[in-house]
Every structure is written in C-alpha cells, then in structure tokens.
DNA sequence: GCCAACGTTGGC
DNA sequence: GCCAACGTTGGC
C-alpha cells in the first residue's frame, strides 16, 4: 500500500464536505507532477486530507476508492482524477507548523515543495503523522 | 530552445 | 496584502 497527502482549501472542498458525500472525486488538479502521483494511486491506498489556506492542518484519513479516470470537470480530456472516501477524522489535527518543526518529517515532499497539491508520503512519515494525530 | 513576463498557489 | 516558488506562455 502507498500513502499520499492531498490538499484542499476548505472553502472549496472540506473534510466535512467529503464526509457528507461519503465519496468524492478529487478533481481540478492541474499540475503534471500532482497528476502523475494520482495516476500512481491504487485502490486501497491511504491519503491524508490537508486543509490548505485555512487551518493548515491534516484533518483526516481517506482511502482511494477509484483509480485514475477522466476528470469530470475537464473538457479537454487531458486531466484525470481519483475518487476518495473518508476513513476517519483524526483525533488531533496535525498543524503544518508541527510537521515543519519535526525532524522526522524534514524530508516530506509537502514540506519541501509546498505548492504541490498531491504528494507521496513514506510509510514512516505516515505512521509518524498518525502518532502526532493521536492514533 | 532560451528566457522574460505573467499567472497561480499557498504560507506568512 | 505580500512574496517566494513554481508553471506556463509567447517572442525571438
């Protein structure tokens, strides 16, 4: 299994929105590297849901429930999206500030490349973050 | 194929 | 609101 981190501005699409829907298309990603990561996602992979802009914290765990397929919001046919479902909200949201200050997470892709909206997370990083989240 | 100008993302 | 870090576009 692989692990990922996916960012969304809660204004546009929040953890609560996903919980309401139970299953959502992770659409609107228009960056080639982020797209490549989504193409690599397999059913059953886990992804951290991160609130960018407002909150700046990891708020929940998702599961990839459908692998890459054409993004329904894209008319050019060039971009793909995956579908995700909520697994659970984390007991303690993990702040960006906390992750930045943690030596165990210094090499995280999302720390090193802050603008990337979909990034891989190693198993060690994933487990470490779950620890910080009270799991 | 290079690079300047511009647009966007996202943290501060 | 600002700015750094990218990504994209278009002239040459």
PDB file of C-alpha atoms (C1' of nucleotides) in Angstrom:
ATOM      1  CA  UNK A   1       0.000   0.000   0.000  1.00  0.00           C
ATOM      2  CA  UNK A   2       1.112   3.536  -0.711  1.00  0.00           C
ATOM      3  CA  UNK A   3       0.460   6.709   1.212  1.00  0.00           C
ATOM      4  CA  UNK A   4      -0.310  10.210  -0.020  1.00  0.00           C
ATOM      5  CA  UNK A   5      -1.157  13.697   1.113  1.00  0.00           C
ATOM      6  CA  UNK A   6      -3.830  15.695  -0.679  1.00  0.00           C
ATOM      7  CA  UNK A   7      -4.533  19.371  -0.177  1.00  0.00           C
ATOM      8  CA  UNK A   8      -7.803  21.177  -0.458  1.00  0.00           C
ATOM      9  CA  UNK A   9      -8.881  24.643   0.537  1.00  0.00           C
ATOM     10  CA  UNK A  10     -11.748  24.014   2.957  1.00  0.00           C
ATOM     11  CA  UNK A  11     -13.602  26.957   1.364  1.00  0.00           C
ATOM     12  CA  UNK A  12     -13.876  24.951  -1.800  1.00  0.00           C
ATOM     13  CA  UNK A  13     -13.969  21.384  -0.508  1.00  0.00           C
ATOM     14  CA  UNK A  14     -13.502  20.470   3.140  1.00  0.00           C
ATOM     15  CA  UNK A  15     -13.245  17.283   5.147  1.00  0.00           C
ATOM     16  CA  UNK A  16     -16.834  17.806   6.287  1.00  0.00           C
ATOM     17  CA  UNK A  17     -17.946  18.071   2.661  1.00  0.00           C
ATOM     18  CA  UNK A  18     -16.312  14.735   1.934  1.00  0.00           C
ATOM     19  CA  UNK A  19     -17.923  13.139   4.990  1.00  0.00           C
ATOM     20  CA  UNK A  20     -21.326  14.397   3.823  1.00  0.00           C
ATOM     21  CA  UNK A  21     -20.815  12.920   0.373  1.00  0.00           C
ATOM     22  CA  UNK A  22     -19.030   9.798   1.614  1.00  0.00           C
ATOM     23  CA  UNK A  23     -17.380   9.538  -1.788  1.00  0.00           C
ATOM     24  CA  UNK A  24     -15.876  12.354  -3.773  1.00  0.00           C
ATOM     25  CA  UNK A  25     -13.994  12.978  -6.982  1.00  0.00           C
ATOM     26  CA  UNK A  26     -10.649  14.660  -6.335  1.00  0.00           C
ATOM     27  CA  UNK A  27     -10.976  16.915  -9.339  1.00  0.00           C
ATOM     28  CA  UNK A  28      -9.416  20.151 -10.504  1.00  0.00           C
ATOM     29  CA  UNK A  29      -5.781  19.095 -10.174  1.00  0.00           C
ATOM     30  CA  UNK A  30      -3.965  20.896 -12.983  1.00  0.00           C
ATOM     31  CA  UNK A  31      -0.345  20.175 -12.269  1.00  0.00           C
ATOM     32  CA  UNK A  32       1.546  17.477 -14.096  1.00  0.00           C
ATOM     33  CA  UNK A  33       3.503  16.175 -11.130  1.00  0.00           C
ATOM     34  CA  UNK A  34       0.382  16.013  -8.964  1.00  0.00           C
ATOM     35  CA  UNK A  35      -1.367  14.246 -11.839  1.00  0.00           C
ATOM     36  CA  UNK A  36       1.423  11.697 -12.039  1.00  0.00           C
ATOM     37  CA  UNK A  37       1.001  10.955  -8.353  1.00  0.00           C
ATOM     38  CA  UNK A  38      -2.727  10.458  -8.787  1.00  0.00           C
ATOM     39  CA  UNK A  39      -2.120   8.096 -11.689  1.00  0.00           C
ATOM     40  CA  UNK A  40       0.100   6.032  -9.411  1.00  0.00           C
ATOM     41  CA  UNK A  41      -2.617   5.664  -6.787  1.00  0.00           C
ATOM     42  CA  UNK A  42      -4.096   2.232  -6.249  1.00  0.00           C
ATOM     43  CA  UNK A  43      -7.423   1.266  -4.767  1.00  0.00           C
ATOM     44  CA  UNK A  44      -6.990   0.919  -1.017  1.00  0.00           C
ATOM     45  CA  UNK A  45      -4.127   3.419  -0.753  1.00  0.00           C
ATOM     46  CA  UNK A  46      -4.433   5.852   2.128  1.00  0.00           C
ATOM     47  CA  UNK A  47      -4.248   9.626   1.838  1.00  0.00           C
ATOM     48  CA  UNK A  48      -4.041  12.373   4.414  1.00  0.00           C
ATOM     49  CA  UNK A  49      -6.567  15.152   3.898  1.00  0.00           C
ATOM     50  CA  UNK A  50      -4.869  18.508   4.437  1.00  0.00           C
ATOM     51  CA  UNK A  51      -6.661  21.843   4.732  1.00  0.00           C
ATOM     52  CA  UNK A  52      -4.607  24.490   2.942  1.00  0.00           C
ATOM     53  CA  UNK A  53      -5.017  28.225   3.298  1.00  0.00           C
ATOM     54  CA  UNK A  54      -7.451  27.943   6.216  1.00  0.00           C
ATOM     55  CA  UNK A  55      -6.477  25.653   9.072  1.00  0.00           C
ATOM     56  CA  UNK A  56      -3.161  24.487   7.647  1.00  0.00           C
ATOM     57  CA  UNK A  57      -3.515  21.072   9.192  1.00  0.00           C
ATOM     58  CA  UNK A  58      -4.083  17.410   8.452  1.00  0.00           C
ATOM     59  CA  UNK A  59      -7.666  16.715   9.460  1.00  0.00           C
ATOM     60  CA  UNK A  60      -8.487  13.221   8.305  1.00  0.00           C
ATOM     61  CA  UNK A  61      -7.586   9.989   6.597  1.00  0.00           C
ATOM     62  CA  UNK A  62      -9.029   8.976   3.261  1.00  0.00           C
ATOM     63  CA  UNK A  63      -8.978   5.867   1.172  1.00  0.00           C
ATOM     64  CA  UNK A  64      -8.588   5.785  -2.602  1.00  0.00           C
ATOM     65  CA  UNK A  65     -11.737   4.024  -3.766  1.00  0.00           C
ATOM     66  CA  UNK A  66     -11.422   4.543  -7.532  1.00  0.00           C
ATOM     67  CA  UNK A  67      -8.210   4.813  -9.501  1.00  0.00           C
ATOM     68  CA  UNK A  68      -7.441   7.468 -12.108  1.00  0.00           C
ATOM     69  CA  UNK A  69     -10.225   8.243 -14.582  1.00  0.00           C
ATOM     70  CA  UNK A  70     -11.017  11.335 -16.674  1.00  0.00           C
ATOM     71  CA  UNK A  71     -11.663  14.398 -14.522  1.00  0.00           C
ATOM     72  CA  UNK A  72     -15.354  15.225 -14.925  1.00  0.00           C
ATOM     73  CA  UNK A  73     -14.626  18.953 -14.615  1.00  0.00           C
ATOM     74  CA  UNK A  74     -12.181  18.908 -17.515  1.00  0.00           C
ATOM     75  CA  UNK A  75     -13.361  19.490 -21.070  1.00  0.00           C
ATOM     76  CA  UNK A  76     -10.041  18.993 -22.761  1.00  0.00           C
ATOM     77  CA  UNK A  77      -9.759  15.320 -21.875  1.00  0.00           C
ATOM     78  CA  UNK A  78      -6.227  15.834 -20.662  1.00  0.00           C
ATOM     79  CA  UNK A  79      -6.639  15.574 -16.923  1.00  0.00           C
ATOM     80  CA  UNK A  80      -7.552  12.722 -14.624  1.00  0.00           C
ATOM     81  CA  UNK A  81      -8.992  12.450 -11.128  1.00  0.00           C
ATOM     82  CA  UNK A  82      -9.361   9.751  -8.490  1.00  0.00           C
ATOM     83  CA  UNK A  83     -12.248   9.071  -6.126  1.00  0.00           C
ATOM     84  CA  UNK A  84     -11.799   9.078  -2.370  1.00  0.00           C
ATOM     85  CA  UNK A  85     -13.831   8.193   0.705  1.00  0.00           C
ATOM     86  CA  UNK A  86     -13.311   9.248   4.315  1.00  0.00           C
ATOM     87  CA  UNK A  87     -11.855   6.661   6.686  1.00  0.00           C
ATOM     88  CA  UNK A  88     -11.784   8.729   9.842  1.00  0.00           C
ATOM     89  CA  UNK A  89     -11.249  12.208  11.192  1.00  0.00           C
ATOM     90  CA  UNK A  90      -8.046  12.387  13.214  1.00  0.00           C
ATOM     91  CA  UNK A  91      -8.461  12.972  16.967  1.00  0.00           C
ATOM     92  CA  UNK A  92      -5.852  15.756  16.942  1.00  0.00           C
ATOM     93  CA  UNK A  93      -5.356  17.784  13.726  1.00  0.00           C
ATOM     94  CA  UNK A  94      -1.690  17.977  12.801  1.00  0.00           C
ATOM     95  CA  UNK A  95      -0.570  21.530  12.074  1.00  0.00           C
ATOM     96  CA  UNK A  96       1.802  22.432   9.284  1.00  0.00           C
ATOM     97  CA  UNK A  97       3.892  24.216  11.901  1.00  0.00           C
ATOM     98  CA  UNK A  98       4.201  20.980  13.883  1.00  0.00           C
ATOM     99  CA  UNK A  99       5.228  18.996  10.836  1.00  0.00           C
ATOM    100  CA  UNK A 100       7.773  21.617   9.790  1.00  0.00           C
ATOM    101  CA  UNK A 101       9.337  21.579  13.248  1.00  0.00           C
ATOM    102  CA  UNK A 102       9.571  17.788  13.401  1.00  0.00           C
ATOM    103  CA  UNK A 103      12.948  16.384  12.294  1.00  0.00           C
ATOM    104  CA  UNK A 104      11.288  13.073  11.403  1.00  0.00           C
ATOM    105  CA  UNK A 105       9.315  14.891   8.715  1.00  0.00           C
ATOM    106  CA  UNK A 106      12.045  17.152   7.371  1.00  0.00           C
ATOM    107  CA  UNK A 107      12.190  15.298   4.066  1.00  0.00           C
ATOM    108  CA  UNK A 108       8.465  15.196   3.437  1.00  0.00           C
ATOM    109  CA  UNK A 109       7.666  16.177  -0.120  1.00  0.00           C
ATOM    110  CA  UNK A 110       4.917  18.539   1.004  1.00  0.00           C
ATOM    111  CA  UNK A 111       7.349  20.383   3.265  1.00  0.00           C
ATOM    112  CA  UNK A 112       9.982  20.630   0.588  1.00  0.00           C
ATOM    113  CA  UNK A 113       7.620  21.530  -2.210  1.00  0.00           C
ATOM    114  CA  UNK A 114       4.839  23.468  -0.590  1.00  0.00           C
ATOM    115  CA  UNK A 115       2.905  24.247  -3.732  1.00  0.00           C
ATOM    116  CA  UNK A 116       2.360  20.647  -4.783  1.00  0.00           C
ATOM    117  CA  UNK A 117      -1.240  19.675  -4.028  1.00  0.00           C
ATOM    118  CA  UNK A 118      -0.826  15.909  -4.234  1.00  0.00           C
ATOM    119  CA  UNK A 119       2.326  14.383  -2.823  1.00  0.00           C
ATOM    120  CA  UNK A 120       3.642  10.999  -1.760  1.00  0.00           C
ATOM    121  CA  UNK A 121       4.207  10.207   1.917  1.00  0.00           C
ATOM    122  CA  UNK A 122       6.532   7.420   3.044  1.00  0.00           C
ATOM    123  CA  UNK A 123       5.234   4.719   5.351  1.00  0.00           C
ATOM    124  CA  UNK A 124       7.472   6.014   8.154  1.00  0.00           C
ATOM    125  CA  UNK A 125       6.199   9.562   7.680  1.00  0.00           C
ATOM    126  CA  UNK A 126       2.619   8.354   7.533  1.00  0.00           C
ATOM    127  CA  UNK A 127       2.922   6.417  10.779  1.00  0.00           C
ATOM    128  CA  UNK A 128       4.692   9.313  12.432  1.00  0.00           C
ATOM    129  CA  UNK A 129       1.914  11.714  11.474  1.00  0.00           C
ATOM    130  CA  UNK A 130      -0.740   9.312  12.752  1.00  0.00           C
ATOM    131  CA  UNK A 131       1.170   9.303  16.036  1.00  0.00           C
ATOM    132  CA  UNK A 132       1.050  13.094  16.166  1.00  0.00           C
ATOM    133  CA  UNK A 133      -2.652  12.880  15.354  1.00  0.00           C
ATOM    134  CA  UNK A 134      -3.334  10.762  18.424  1.00  0.00           C
ATOM    135  CA  UNK A 135      -3.740   7.438  16.641  1.00  0.00           C
TER     136      UNK A 135
ATOM    137  C1'  DG B   1      15.432  26.064 -27.315  1.00  0.00           C
ATOM    138  C1'  DC B   2      16.025  30.015 -24.395  1.00  0.00           C
ATOM    139  C1'  DC B   3      14.226  33.342 -21.383  1.00  0.00           C
ATOM    140  C1'  DA B   4      11.322  37.259 -19.870  1.00  0.00           C
ATOM    141  C1'  DA B   5       6.832  38.188 -18.465  1.00  0.00           C
ATOM    142  C1'  DC B   6       2.991  36.771 -16.384  1.00  0.00           C
ATOM    143  C1'  DG B   7      -0.247  33.807 -13.600  1.00  0.00           C
ATOM    144  C1'  DT B   8      -1.142  30.786  -9.654  1.00  0.00           C
ATOM    145  C1'  DT B   9      -0.543  28.539  -5.283  1.00  0.00           C
ATOM    146  C1'  DG B  10      -0.057  28.730  -0.625  1.00  0.00           C
ATOM    147  C1'  DG B  11       2.350  30.248   3.581  1.00  0.00           C
ATOM    148  C1'  DC B  12       3.117  34.173   6.353  1.00  0.00           C
TER     149       DC B  12
ATOM    150  C1'  DG C   1      -1.715  42.002   1.179  1.00  0.00           C
ATOM    151  C1'  DC C   2       2.756  40.402   0.188  1.00  0.00           C
ATOM    152  C1'  DC C   3       6.057  37.418  -1.665  1.00  0.00           C
ATOM    153  C1'  DA C   4       8.602  33.058  -2.811  1.00  0.00           C
ATOM    154  C1'  DA C   5       8.385  29.224  -5.646  1.00  0.00           C
ATOM    155  C1'  DC C   6       6.860  27.305  -9.465  1.00  0.00           C
ATOM    156  C1'  DG C   7       4.478  26.611 -14.021  1.00  0.00           C
ATOM    157  C1'  DT C   8       3.117  28.393 -18.464  1.00  0.00           C
ATOM    158  C1'  DT C   9       3.169  31.259 -22.445  1.00  0.00           C
ATOM    159  C1'  DG C  10       4.983  33.560 -26.262  1.00  0.00           C
ATOM    160  C1'  DG C  11       8.563  36.254 -28.680  1.00  0.00           C
ATOM    161  C1'  DC C  12      12.833  35.676 -30.696  1.00  0.00           C
TER     162       DC C  12
END
